[in-house]
Short mmCIF file of C-alpha atoms and ligand atoms in Angstrom, two decimals:
data_model
loop_
_atom_site.label_atom_id
_atom_site.label_comp_id
_atom_site.label_asym_id
_atom_site.label_seq_id
_atom_site.Cartn_x
_atom_site.Cartn_y
_atom_site.Cartn_z
CA MET A 164 -4.96 0.74 -26.44
CA GLN A 165 -1.47 -0.56 -25.54
CA SER A 166 -0.26 -3.83 -27.86
CA GLN A 167 -1.86 -6.44 -28.19
CA ILE A 168 -1.23 -8.46 -24.96
CA LEU A 169 -1.88 -12.56 -24.92
CA LEU A 170 -2.25 -14.04 -21.42
CA GLU A 171 -2.44 -17.67 -22.16
CA LYS A 172 -1.29 -19.99 -19.44
CA ASN A 173 0.40 -16.88 -17.73
CA LYS A 174 2.82 -16.55 -20.81
CA VAL A 175 2.07 -13.23 -22.69
CA ALA A 176 3.36 -10.97 -25.21
CA PHE A 177 3.26 -7.56 -24.08
CA ASP A 178 5.47 -4.62 -25.47
CA CYS A 179 5.17 -1.37 -23.95
CA LYS A 180 5.12 1.38 -25.11
CA HIS A 181 5.52 5.43 -23.79
CA PHE A 182 2.22 6.84 -22.68
CA ILE A 183 2.43 10.10 -24.17
CA ASN A 184 -0.86 13.05 -24.39
CA GLY A 185 -3.43 10.33 -24.32
CA GLN A 186 -1.37 8.25 -26.89
CA TYR A 187 0.61 4.74 -27.47
CA LEU A 188 3.79 6.01 -28.60
CA ALA A 189 7.53 4.50 -30.01
CA SER A 190 10.59 5.88 -29.40
CA LYS A 191 11.70 8.52 -32.18
CA GLY A 192 14.54 6.56 -32.26
CA GLY A 193 13.00 3.27 -32.50
CA GLU A 194 14.67 2.11 -29.55
CA VAL A 195 13.75 -0.71 -27.25
CA PHE A 196 15.04 -2.78 -24.35
CA ASP A 197 13.44 -6.62 -23.40
CA ASN A 198 11.76 -6.95 -20.39
CA ILE A 199 12.68 -9.94 -18.73
CA ASN A 200 10.21 -12.39 -16.59
CA PRO A 201 12.62 -13.11 -12.96
CA ALA A 202 11.00 -16.32 -13.00
CA THR A 203 12.51 -18.15 -16.37
CA GLN A 204 14.26 -15.46 -17.81
CA GLU A 205 12.24 -15.64 -20.85
CA ILE A 206 11.74 -12.32 -22.72
CA LEU A 207 7.78 -11.45 -21.60
CA GLY A 208 8.38 -8.41 -24.21
CA LYS A 209 10.06 -5.17 -25.59
CA VAL A 210 9.97 -1.59 -23.53
CA SER A 211 10.63 0.80 -25.50
CA GLU A 212 13.65 2.99 -24.27
CA GLY A 213 12.54 6.59 -24.01
CA GLY A 214 15.47 9.45 -23.46
CA ASN A 215 15.65 13.55 -23.97
CA GLU A 216 13.62 13.49 -26.93
CA GLU A 217 10.26 11.73 -24.90
CA ILE A 218 10.33 13.17 -22.06
CA ASP A 219 10.82 17.00 -23.48
CA LEU A 220 7.82 15.55 -25.50
CA ALA A 221 6.15 14.22 -22.22
CA VAL A 222 6.65 17.72 -20.10
CA SER A 223 5.62 19.79 -22.52
CA VAL A 224 2.28 17.95 -23.04
CA ALA A 225 1.96 18.07 -19.38
CA ARG A 226 2.11 21.53 -19.03
CA ARG A 227 -0.30 22.95 -21.52
CA ALA A 228 -2.62 20.14 -20.17
CA LEU A 229 -2.22 21.81 -16.91
CA ASN A 230 -4.50 24.59 -17.96
CA GLY A 231 -6.57 22.89 -20.40
CA PRO A 232 -9.96 21.03 -19.32
CA TRP A 233 -8.18 20.04 -15.64
CA LYS A 234 -7.76 23.05 -14.46
CA ASN A 235 -11.55 23.77 -15.58
CA MET A 236 -12.90 20.52 -14.11
CA THR A 237 -14.85 20.53 -11.28
CA THR A 238 -13.73 19.09 -7.20
CA ASP A 239 -16.92 16.80 -8.00
CA ASN A 240 -15.77 15.17 -11.72
CA ARG A 241 -12.18 15.13 -10.87
CA ILE A 242 -12.76 12.41 -7.26
CA ALA A 243 -15.31 10.96 -9.95
CA VAL A 244 -12.38 10.53 -12.56
CA ILE A 245 -10.15 9.53 -10.11
CA ARG A 246 -12.36 7.60 -7.85
CA ARG A 247 -13.25 5.49 -11.56
CA ILE A 248 -9.33 5.02 -11.82
CA GLY A 249 -10.02 3.65 -9.05
CA ASP A 250 -12.99 1.44 -10.32
CA ILE A 251 -11.32 0.11 -13.61
CA ILE A 252 -8.40 -1.53 -11.71
CA LEU A 253 -10.14 -3.71 -9.82
CA GLU A 254 -12.25 -3.87 -12.24
CA ARG A 255 -9.30 -4.88 -14.33
CA ARG A 256 -7.62 -6.84 -11.37
CA ASP A 257 -6.52 -10.06 -12.70
CA GLU A 258 -4.63 -9.26 -15.26
CA LEU A 259 -2.67 -6.41 -13.85
CA ALA A 260 -2.06 -9.58 -11.22
CA ILE A 261 -1.03 -11.26 -13.14
CA LEU A 262 1.10 -9.10 -15.11
CA GLU A 263 2.59 -7.68 -12.16
CA SER A 264 3.99 -11.14 -10.98
CA LEU A 265 5.53 -11.51 -14.34
CA ASP A 266 7.74 -8.93 -14.01
CA THR A 267 8.82 -9.03 -10.70
CA GLY A 268 8.67 -12.52 -9.35
CA LYS A 269 6.53 -11.99 -6.78
CA PRO A 270 3.82 -14.56 -5.91
CA HIS A 271 0.55 -13.87 -7.55
CA TRP A 272 -1.68 -14.52 -4.37
CA LEU A 273 0.29 -11.15 -3.28
CA SER A 274 0.32 -8.98 -6.18
CA ASN A 275 -3.99 -10.40 -6.62
CA SER A 276 -4.44 -9.68 -2.93
CA LEU A 277 -2.54 -6.37 -1.79
CA ASP A 278 -0.69 -4.89 -4.67
CA ILE A 279 -3.19 -4.59 -7.49
CA PRO A 280 -6.52 -3.74 -4.42
CA ARG A 281 -4.58 -1.54 -2.55
CA ALA A 282 -3.32 0.74 -5.74
CA ALA A 283 -7.03 1.26 -6.38
CA PHE A 284 -7.65 2.33 -2.77
CA ASN A 285 -4.93 4.32 -3.05
CA PHE A 286 -6.67 6.04 -5.53
CA HIS A 287 -10.42 6.01 -4.07
CA PHE A 288 -8.71 7.06 -0.86
CA PHE A 289 -7.62 10.28 -2.38
CA ALA A 290 -10.70 10.90 -4.54
CA ASP A 291 -12.35 10.85 -0.59
CA TYR A 292 -10.00 12.69 0.79
CA LEU A 293 -10.00 15.83 -1.76
CA ARG A 294 -13.65 16.38 -0.49
CA SER A 295 -12.90 17.25 3.07
CA LEU A 296 -10.10 18.53 2.17
CA GLY A 297 -9.71 22.49 3.44
CA THR A 298 -6.99 24.86 4.21
CA GLU A 299 -6.10 27.05 7.54
CA ALA A 300 -7.42 30.74 8.45
CA TYR A 301 -6.57 33.59 11.10
CA GLN A 302 -7.67 36.55 11.94
CA THR A 303 -5.37 39.19 13.67
CA ASP A 304 -7.68 40.56 15.92
CA ASP A 305 -9.44 43.60 13.81
CA ILE A 306 -6.99 43.81 12.10
CA ALA A 307 -6.67 41.21 8.74
CA ILE A 308 -7.59 38.04 8.14
CA ASN A 309 -5.81 35.86 6.60
CA TYR A 310 -6.81 32.32 4.39
CA ALA A 311 -4.65 30.00 2.96
CA ILE A 312 -5.30 28.77 -1.24
CA ARG A 313 -4.17 25.35 -2.46
CA ARG A 314 -2.86 25.69 -5.72
CA PRO A 315 -1.43 22.19 -7.66
CA VAL A 316 2.36 22.32 -8.00
CA GLY A 317 2.89 21.96 -11.59
CA VAL A 318 4.22 18.98 -13.53
CA VAL A 319 5.08 16.80 -10.63
CA GLY A 320 8.27 14.29 -12.07
CA LEU A 321 6.67 10.28 -10.72
CA ILE A 322 10.20 8.06 -10.36
CA ASN A 323 9.54 4.48 -9.06
CA PRO A 324 10.79 1.32 -8.04
CA TRP A 325 10.40 -2.08 -9.78
CA ASN A 326 9.21 -3.57 -5.91
CA LEU A 327 5.52 -2.22 -5.71
CA PRO A 328 4.96 -1.27 -8.78
CA LEU A 329 1.73 -0.32 -9.56
CA LEU A 330 1.25 0.38 -5.51
CA LEU A 331 3.78 3.22 -4.96
CA LEU A 332 2.64 4.51 -8.65
CA THR A 333 -0.34 4.93 -7.74
CA TRP A 334 0.59 5.80 -4.14
CA LYS A 335 2.09 9.12 -6.17
CA LEU A 336 -0.70 9.79 -8.69
CA ALA A 337 -3.74 9.81 -7.04
CA PRO A 338 -2.89 12.36 -4.71
CA CYS A 339 -0.71 14.35 -7.61
CA LEU A 340 -3.89 14.03 -9.64
CA ALA A 341 -6.64 15.14 -6.74
CA ALA A 342 -4.17 17.96 -6.14
CA GLY A 343 -4.50 19.33 -10.05
CA ASN A 344 -1.27 18.63 -10.93
CA THR A 345 0.04 17.28 -14.41
CA ALA A 346 2.79 14.44 -13.84
CA VAL A 347 5.42 12.79 -16.03
CA ILE A 348 6.02 8.95 -14.39
CA LYS A 349 9.19 7.31 -15.02
CA PRO A 350 8.54 4.05 -13.78
CA ALA A 351 11.26 1.15 -12.68
CA GLU A 352 12.84 -0.29 -16.35
CA LEU A 353 12.39 -4.02 -14.56
CA THR A 354 9.56 -3.55 -14.03
CA PRO A 355 7.34 -1.53 -17.12
CA MET A 356 4.06 -3.80 -17.74
CA THR A 357 1.30 -2.66 -15.16
CA ALA A 358 2.69 1.38 -15.35
CA THR A 359 1.55 1.21 -18.54
CA LEU A 360 -1.89 -0.08 -18.61
CA LEU A 361 -2.02 2.56 -16.39
CA GLY A 362 -2.62 5.30 -19.09
CA GLU A 363 -5.31 3.78 -21.16
CA ILE A 364 -7.11 3.24 -17.65
CA CYS A 365 -6.10 6.46 -16.61
CA LYS A 366 -8.50 7.77 -20.32
CA GLU A 367 -10.87 5.67 -20.19
CA ALA A 368 -11.82 7.00 -16.60
CA GLY A 369 -12.36 10.34 -17.81
CA VAL A 370 -8.41 11.93 -17.20
CA PRO A 371 -7.47 14.42 -20.20
CA ASP A 372 -5.02 13.70 -22.52
CA GLY A 373 -1.73 15.12 -21.83
CA VAL A 374 -2.67 14.70 -17.77
CA VAL A 375 -1.01 11.33 -16.94
CA ASN A 376 2.45 10.68 -19.54
CA ILE A 377 4.30 7.72 -18.83
CA VAL A 378 7.71 7.34 -20.19
CA HIS A 379 9.80 4.02 -20.28
CA GLY A 380 13.36 4.43 -19.89
CA PHE A 381 16.97 3.94 -17.98
CA GLY A 382 17.72 6.19 -14.55
CA PRO A 383 21.09 7.00 -14.80
CA ASP A 384 22.20 9.25 -17.55
CA SER A 385 18.47 8.68 -19.23
CA ALA A 386 15.08 9.36 -19.40
CA GLY A 387 15.53 9.14 -15.43
CA ALA A 388 18.37 11.96 -14.87
CA TYR A 389 16.89 14.00 -17.79
CA LEU A 390 13.59 14.17 -16.50
CA SER A 391 15.03 14.62 -12.99
CA GLU A 392 16.63 18.30 -13.97
CA HIS A 393 14.39 19.47 -16.51
CA SER A 394 13.76 23.19 -16.10
CA ASP A 395 9.95 22.67 -17.06
CA VAL A 396 9.24 20.32 -14.22
CA ASP A 397 8.51 21.55 -11.14
CA ALA A 398 9.03 18.72 -8.57
CA ILE A 399 9.49 15.65 -8.69
CA SER A 400 8.61 12.90 -6.11
CA PHE A 401 10.90 9.57 -6.08
CA THR A 402 10.59 5.86 -4.11
CA GLY A 403 14.55 4.53 -4.29
CA GLU A 404 17.65 4.02 -3.33
CA THR A 405 19.27 6.71 -1.12
CA ALA A 406 22.04 6.91 -3.03
CA THR A 407 19.97 7.79 -6.38
CA GLY A 408 18.29 9.90 -4.14
CA LYS A 409 21.13 11.98 -3.72
CA THR A 410 22.25 12.22 -7.23
CA ILE A 411 18.35 12.96 -8.36
CA MET A 412 19.36 16.06 -5.56
CA ASN A 413 21.98 17.20 -7.34
CA SER A 414 20.18 17.18 -10.66
CA ALA A 415 17.44 18.77 -9.14
CA SER A 416 18.98 21.62 -7.55
CA LYS A 417 19.64 23.20 -10.91
CA THR A 418 15.78 24.67 -10.79
CA LEU A 419 15.16 24.24 -7.32
CA LYS A 420 12.84 22.04 -7.50
CA LYS A 421 10.30 20.71 -4.77
CA LEU A 422 10.95 17.80 -3.80
CA SER A 423 10.02 13.94 -1.51
CA TYR A 424 11.93 11.54 -1.07
CA GLU A 425 10.56 7.37 0.19
CA LEU A 426 14.37 6.00 0.22
CA GLY A 427 15.98 2.78 1.97
CA GLY A 428 15.48 0.92 5.22
CA LYS A 429 17.55 -1.37 7.51
CA ASN A 430 15.04 -1.71 10.01
CA PRO A 431 15.18 -3.50 13.65
CA ASN A 432 12.15 -5.47 14.61
CA ILE A 433 12.73 -5.79 18.34
CA ILE A 434 11.24 -8.34 20.15
CA PHE A 435 11.34 -8.51 24.06
CA ALA A 436 11.11 -11.31 26.20
CA ASP A 437 7.34 -10.68 27.35
CA ALA A 438 6.07 -10.72 23.92
CA ASN A 439 3.39 -12.91 22.67
CA LEU A 440 5.96 -15.22 20.78
CA ASP A 441 3.40 -17.11 17.96
CA GLU A 442 2.56 -14.17 17.28
CA VAL A 443 6.11 -12.22 16.92
CA ILE A 444 7.03 -15.55 14.69
CA GLU A 445 3.86 -15.42 11.95
CA THR A 446 4.36 -11.24 11.75
CA THR A 447 8.23 -11.35 11.76
CA LEU A 448 8.09 -14.43 8.84
CA LYS A 449 6.24 -12.16 6.60
CA SER A 450 7.96 -8.54 8.44
CA SER A 451 11.69 -10.96 6.89
CA PHE A 452 10.12 -12.82 3.69
CA ILE A 453 7.34 -11.32 1.92
CA ASN A 454 8.06 -10.12 -1.78
CA GLN A 455 11.30 -11.74 -1.32
CA GLY A 456 12.28 -9.38 1.49
CA GLU A 457 12.28 -6.61 -1.68
CA VAL A 458 10.15 -4.15 0.33
CA CYS A 459 11.78 -1.09 2.26
CA MET A 460 9.78 -1.71 5.15
CA CYS A 461 11.09 -5.49 5.77
CA GLY A 462 12.58 -5.57 9.57
CA SER A 463 16.29 -6.85 8.40
CA ARG A 464 17.58 -6.72 11.59
CA ILE A 465 16.05 -8.64 14.46
CA TYR A 466 17.33 -7.86 18.45
CA VAL A 467 15.63 -11.02 20.72
CA GLU A 468 16.11 -10.59 24.42
CA ARG A 469 18.38 -13.38 25.39
CA PRO A 470 15.72 -14.40 27.99
CA VAL A 471 13.71 -15.82 24.42
CA TYR A 472 16.48 -16.30 22.12
CA GLU A 473 16.96 -19.00 21.94
CA GLU A 474 13.33 -20.13 21.61
CA PHE A 475 12.74 -17.56 18.71
CA LEU A 476 15.68 -18.61 17.00
CA ASN A 477 14.36 -22.32 16.63
CA LYS A 478 11.32 -21.75 16.16
CA PHE A 479 11.99 -19.05 13.83
CA VAL A 480 14.00 -21.23 11.33
CA ALA A 481 11.48 -24.28 11.19
CA LYS A 482 8.72 -21.94 10.24
CA THR A 483 11.37 -20.43 7.36
CA LYS A 484 12.13 -23.96 6.54
CA GLU A 485 8.49 -24.24 5.73
CA LEU A 486 8.43 -21.59 3.25
CA VAL A 487 7.57 -22.72 -0.02
CA VAL A 488 10.30 -20.81 -2.32
CA GLY A 489 9.56 -20.60 -6.52
CA ASP A 490 7.06 -20.19 -8.97
CA PRO A 491 4.75 -17.50 -8.37
CA PHE A 492 1.99 -19.02 -9.88
CA ASN A 493 2.05 -22.06 -7.43
CA PRO A 494 -0.86 -20.90 -5.24
CA GLN A 495 1.56 -22.41 -2.56
CA THR A 496 4.59 -20.12 -2.85
CA LYS A 497 5.81 -17.56 -0.46
CA VAL A 498 8.51 -16.66 -1.88
CA GLY A 499 9.11 -15.88 -5.61
CA ALA A 500 12.16 -14.61 -7.49
CA LEU A 501 14.25 -11.93 -6.85
CA ILE A 502 13.71 -9.05 -9.34
CA SER A 503 17.30 -9.50 -11.63
CA LYS A 504 20.09 -11.57 -12.20
CA GLU A 505 22.62 -8.93 -11.32
CA HIS A 506 19.80 -8.47 -7.61
CA PHE A 507 20.20 -11.66 -7.47
CA ASN A 508 24.10 -11.94 -7.25
CA ARG A 509 24.41 -8.39 -5.60
CA VAL A 510 21.84 -10.66 -2.52
CA LYS A 511 23.46 -13.79 -2.82
CA SER A 512 26.97 -11.57 -2.08
CA TYR A 513 25.74 -10.60 1.40
CA ILE A 514 25.58 -13.89 2.22
CA LYS A 515 28.99 -14.54 1.45
CA LEU A 516 29.96 -11.29 3.42
CA ALA A 517 28.77 -12.17 6.23
CA ILE A 518 30.22 -15.91 6.44
CA GLU A 519 33.80 -13.81 5.98
CA GLU A 520 32.34 -11.25 8.86
CA GLY A 521 32.42 -14.58 11.16
CA GLY A 522 28.28 -15.21 10.71
CA THR A 523 26.80 -18.57 10.50
CA ILE A 524 23.69 -18.79 8.06
CA LEU A 525 21.57 -20.59 10.11
CA THR A 526 18.86 -21.56 7.14
CA GLY A 527 18.67 -20.56 3.72
CA GLY A 528 21.73 -19.10 1.49
CA LYS A 529 21.14 -21.09 -1.30
CA GLN A 530 19.83 -21.00 -4.34
CA PRO A 531 17.02 -24.29 -3.94
CA GLU A 532 17.67 -27.26 -5.94
CA GLY A 533 16.01 -27.94 -9.74
CA LEU A 534 15.45 -23.80 -9.82
CA GLU A 535 18.38 -22.96 -11.31
CA ARG A 536 17.10 -21.33 -13.95
CA GLY A 537 14.90 -18.54 -11.34
CA ASN A 538 16.68 -16.04 -9.51
CA TYR A 539 15.14 -18.20 -6.77
CA LEU A 540 17.10 -17.69 -3.07
CA GLU A 541 16.04 -19.66 0.22
CA PRO A 542 14.80 -17.30 3.01
CA THR A 543 17.96 -17.00 4.64
CA ILE A 544 18.66 -16.36 8.47
CA ILE A 545 22.46 -14.45 9.38
CA THR A 546 23.45 -15.10 13.04
CA GLY A 547 27.26 -14.47 14.91
CA VAL A 548 27.38 -11.06 13.69
CA ASP A 549 27.22 -7.34 14.98
CA ARG A 550 26.48 -3.65 14.72
CA ASN A 551 30.06 -3.44 12.86
CA CYS A 552 29.15 -5.91 10.62
CA ARG A 553 28.54 -4.52 6.72
CA VAL A 554 25.37 -7.35 6.82
CA VAL A 555 23.89 -5.00 9.62
CA ARG A 556 24.80 -2.10 8.44
CA GLU A 557 23.61 -2.32 4.77
CA GLU A 558 20.71 -2.85 2.83
CA ILE A 559 20.13 -5.60 1.18
CA PHE A 560 17.30 -5.79 -0.21
CA GLY A 561 16.47 -9.34 -0.13
CA PRO A 562 15.49 -11.98 1.91
CA VAL A 563 18.24 -12.44 4.36
CA VAL A 564 17.83 -11.24 7.88
CA THR A 565 20.52 -11.37 10.85
CA VAL A 566 19.25 -12.02 14.58
CA ILE A 567 21.52 -10.76 17.63
CA PRO A 568 20.06 -11.24 21.18
CA PHE A 569 20.31 -8.23 23.65
CA ASP A 570 19.97 -8.06 27.17
CA LEU A 571 19.31 -4.24 27.76
CA GLU A 572 16.48 -1.67 26.40
CA GLU A 573 18.89 1.29 26.47
CA GLU A 574 21.59 -1.23 24.38
CA VAL A 575 18.09 -2.59 21.37
CA ILE A 576 17.87 1.12 21.42
CA ALA A 577 21.11 2.24 20.91
CA GLN A 578 21.80 -0.51 18.46
CA ALA A 579 18.53 0.19 16.77
CA ASN A 580 19.37 3.69 16.07
CA ASP A 581 22.81 2.91 14.77
CA THR A 582 22.52 3.17 11.39
CA HIS A 583 22.33 5.79 9.27
CA TYR A 584 18.47 4.93 7.79
CA GLY A 585 14.94 5.63 9.64
CA LEU A 586 12.40 4.59 8.08
CA SER A 587 10.49 1.91 10.15
CA ALA A 588 10.55 0.05 12.94
CA SER A 589 8.54 -2.93 14.99
CA LEU A 590 8.78 -3.41 18.77
CA TRP A 591 7.18 -6.30 20.47
CA THR A 592 6.21 -6.15 23.93
CA ASN A 593 3.12 -6.63 26.46
CA ASP A 594 4.32 -4.46 29.10
CA LEU A 595 2.17 -0.60 28.10
CA ARG A 596 4.63 2.12 29.37
CA ARG A 597 8.06 0.63 27.46
CA ALA A 598 5.92 0.04 24.54
CA HIS A 599 5.59 4.14 24.98
CA ARG A 600 9.10 4.57 26.13
CA VAL A 601 11.01 2.59 23.19
CA ALA A 602 7.91 4.29 19.93
CA GLY A 603 9.47 7.19 21.89
CA GLN A 604 13.48 6.72 21.38
CA ILE A 605 13.00 5.27 17.46
CA GLU A 606 14.74 7.05 15.10
CA ALA A 607 11.77 5.70 12.57
CA GLY A 608 9.37 7.42 11.03
CA ILE A 609 7.18 4.36 11.15
CA ILE A 610 7.24 2.28 14.54
CA TRP A 611 4.85 -0.53 15.07
CA VAL A 612 4.15 -2.25 18.23
CA ASN A 613 2.75 -5.54 18.35
CA THR A 614 1.76 -5.14 13.92
CA TRP A 615 4.13 -4.68 10.60
CA PHE A 616 3.23 -2.78 7.40
CA LEU A 617 -0.23 -2.47 9.81
CA ARG A 618 -1.40 1.57 7.51
CA ASP A 619 -4.03 3.94 7.55
CA LEU A 620 -3.45 6.06 4.32
CA ARG A 621 -3.97 9.00 6.62
CA THR A 622 -1.11 8.98 9.13
CA PRO A 623 2.04 10.45 8.13
CA PHE A 624 4.54 8.20 5.72
CA GLY A 625 7.71 8.17 5.49
CA GLY A 626 11.74 8.33 6.70
CA MET A 627 13.92 10.16 8.82
CA LYS A 628 17.94 10.55 7.91
CA GLN A 629 19.07 9.37 4.70
CA SER A 630 15.53 6.68 4.70
CA GLY A 631 13.49 9.94 2.96
CA ILE A 632 13.03 13.33 2.51
CA GLY A 633 9.38 14.60 3.91
CA ARG A 634 6.05 12.58 4.13
CA GLU A 635 2.78 11.00 2.19
CA GLY A 636 -0.63 10.15 3.70
CA GLY A 637 -3.44 11.92 4.12
CA VAL A 638 -2.94 15.55 4.00
CA HIS A 639 1.04 14.75 4.30
CA SER A 640 0.13 13.75 0.42
CA PHE A 641 -1.12 17.26 -0.23
CA GLU A 642 1.22 19.26 1.21
CA PHE A 643 3.90 18.29 -0.65
CA TYR A 644 1.73 18.42 -4.32
CA SER A 645 -0.03 21.62 -3.11
CA GLU A 646 1.30 25.11 -2.83
CA LEU A 647 -0.38 27.47 -0.39
CA SER A 648 -1.17 31.11 -0.96
CA ASN A 649 -1.53 33.13 2.07
CA VAL A 650 -4.21 35.48 1.07
CA CYS A 651 -3.74 38.94 3.68
CA ILE A 652 -6.51 41.27 3.71
CA LYS A 653 -6.76 44.46 5.92
CA LEU A 654 -9.79 44.63 7.55
P1 NAD B 120 16.43 3.36 -7.87
O1 NAD B 120 16.76 4.29 -7.02
O2 NAD B 120 17.37 2.07 -8.90
O3 NAD B 120 15.32 2.84 -8.97
C1 NAD B 120 14.75 3.82 -8.97
C2 NAD B 120 14.09 4.06 -9.14
O4 NAD B 120 14.85 5.62 -10.13
C3 NAD B 120 14.18 3.51 -11.30
O5 NAD B 120 13.22 4.24 -11.96
C4 NAD B 120 15.10 4.51 -11.63
O6 NAD B 120 15.07 4.48 -13.27
C5 NAD B 120 15.74 5.77 -11.56
N1 NAD B 120 16.58 6.19 -11.65
C6 NAD B 120 17.62 5.46 -10.96
N2 NAD B 120 18.64 6.07 -11.02
C7 NAD B 120 18.88 7.47 -11.52
C8 NAD B 120 18.65 9.14 -11.67
N3 NAD B 120 20.55 8.77 -11.79
N4 NAD B 120 18.24 9.85 -11.89
C9 NAD B 120 17.18 9.73 -11.82
N5 NAD B 120 16.65 8.62 -11.69
C10 NAD B 120 17.06 7.71 -11.27
O7 NAD B 120 15.61 1.91 -6.65
P2 NAD B 120 15.16 0.40 -6.75
O8 NAD B 120 16.12 -0.76 -6.88
O9 NAD B 120 14.02 0.34 -7.74
O10 NAD B 120 14.42 -0.22 -5.72
C11 NAD B 120 14.64 -0.41 -4.99
C12 NAD B 120 14.97 0.67 -3.36
O11 NAD B 120 14.01 1.26 -3.22
C13 NAD B 120 15.49 0.24 -1.57
O12 NAD B 120 16.14 1.08 -1.57
C14 NAD B 120 14.25 -0.16 -1.72
O13 NAD B 120 14.75 0.77 -0.30
C15 NAD B 120 13.73 1.46 -2.29
N6 NAD B 120 12.03 1.60 -1.47
C16 NAD B 120 11.55 3.22 -0.68
C17 NAD B 120 10.63 2.46 -0.67
C18 NAD B 120 10.45 3.74 0.66
O14 NAD B 120 8.95 3.39 0.63
N7 NAD B 120 10.66 3.89 1.41
C19 NAD B 120 9.70 2.09 -0.74
C20 NAD B 120 9.91 1.25 -2.47
C21 NAD B 120 11.54 0.78 -2.35
#
């Protein structure tokens, strides 16, 4: 079992160790780093700092486990094990939700209602999907018959970000296991707690030792980098910053690893004058500020058709001022603490930059009074900036949005596409033809019409341009986590 967890009035003492070959282990040299609570700056516990030795060990046991009981397990049994992981996550939901909020600073109600149930659902979904998964077959007249067989890719490295730690990790791990692979997971160094517990959860569910391995540590020149260049790792699924993705591609090129990338975004939220403004505002508050704006899908560039620009701004600013910022464990809190002091300073530097670029801060921009200890920042709305400004072009990844008016449909499409990102977009209109027309022209992997973050896990999820490579979800995840071999039989 993972070392003693003390949960008392949302205080915790939790040391995070690696999980390798079904056991919790410290680093060979005893290296550790502090895990800091973003809401209080208190130390939550020590985290074992993995390096080359721990990655080597995890990769070698994952390689061995590929040919062990995991390989010979029937599909029915594998489905049962994967479903059971989801069940145990739900059984331990209270504990996991507390740990997720302590680690990230996000509101506890959000961890409890979204992150943890969705992490469980990822396992339930891919277990169910596996049952109906097929391959293709083609008959070539009376000459031959072809059919494809599916096999695991092998040892897969799963490298994860800190914003939705367990949700995004399980979004990778569930299909990775369903397809019969073994995994070496590198959780984000800032949010190691729920990933750590996932080790014992997998073991309890019946995952054979060595199939799921977790190595904590840092990215550059450390565990993450070594995992991505490791000669015995067959594929890397990475979610994180676009710049990190480029570095990993370099390292992975040495052994030509298969790569799946979910990267950054600077997503447009396009509001036409005929939309239902109350619905728009209710959802735009979420698409702007939920999870402190630390969601890759956040609609941080808001474009509003001029006839409703003033009305939208007045209502949006008023509603934003009502959002409670503060203690993640206060049920009223809508905006918690940003992940780290360093990230907080980075987000604040963009607010300063917005002013230098001629922008106006309509609300927010400051740390709320009395909350100086945590990384709290008021939700911030910026106007008076344009497509040339860095605050409109660069991913800020915090509770900060820009609002820009537009007059013409072609003009807003051009502005929406004027970015090297292409992750998601929202558009709001009651004109059906326009919805189809504009959706077909926005360069993004996911386009929501009159909604945001509405997900069906069967659909393709991922980004265009520098927001990603490949798609996840349903069969798309299996395309990445399996190799297809075509068998051609001459008749
Ligand atoms: P990050 O790129 O800094 O780190 C992500 C992970 O990569 C961490 O585990 C880190 O340790 C590791 N890493 C860092 N450098 C590495 C290297 N050189 N080699 C190997 N591993 C390395 O990203 P972050 O700050 O944790 O997350 C925020 C970013 O993630 C944002 O850009 C956000 O848009 C993006 N994101 C994208 C999606 C999506 O689905 N597209 C989802 C969530 C977050």
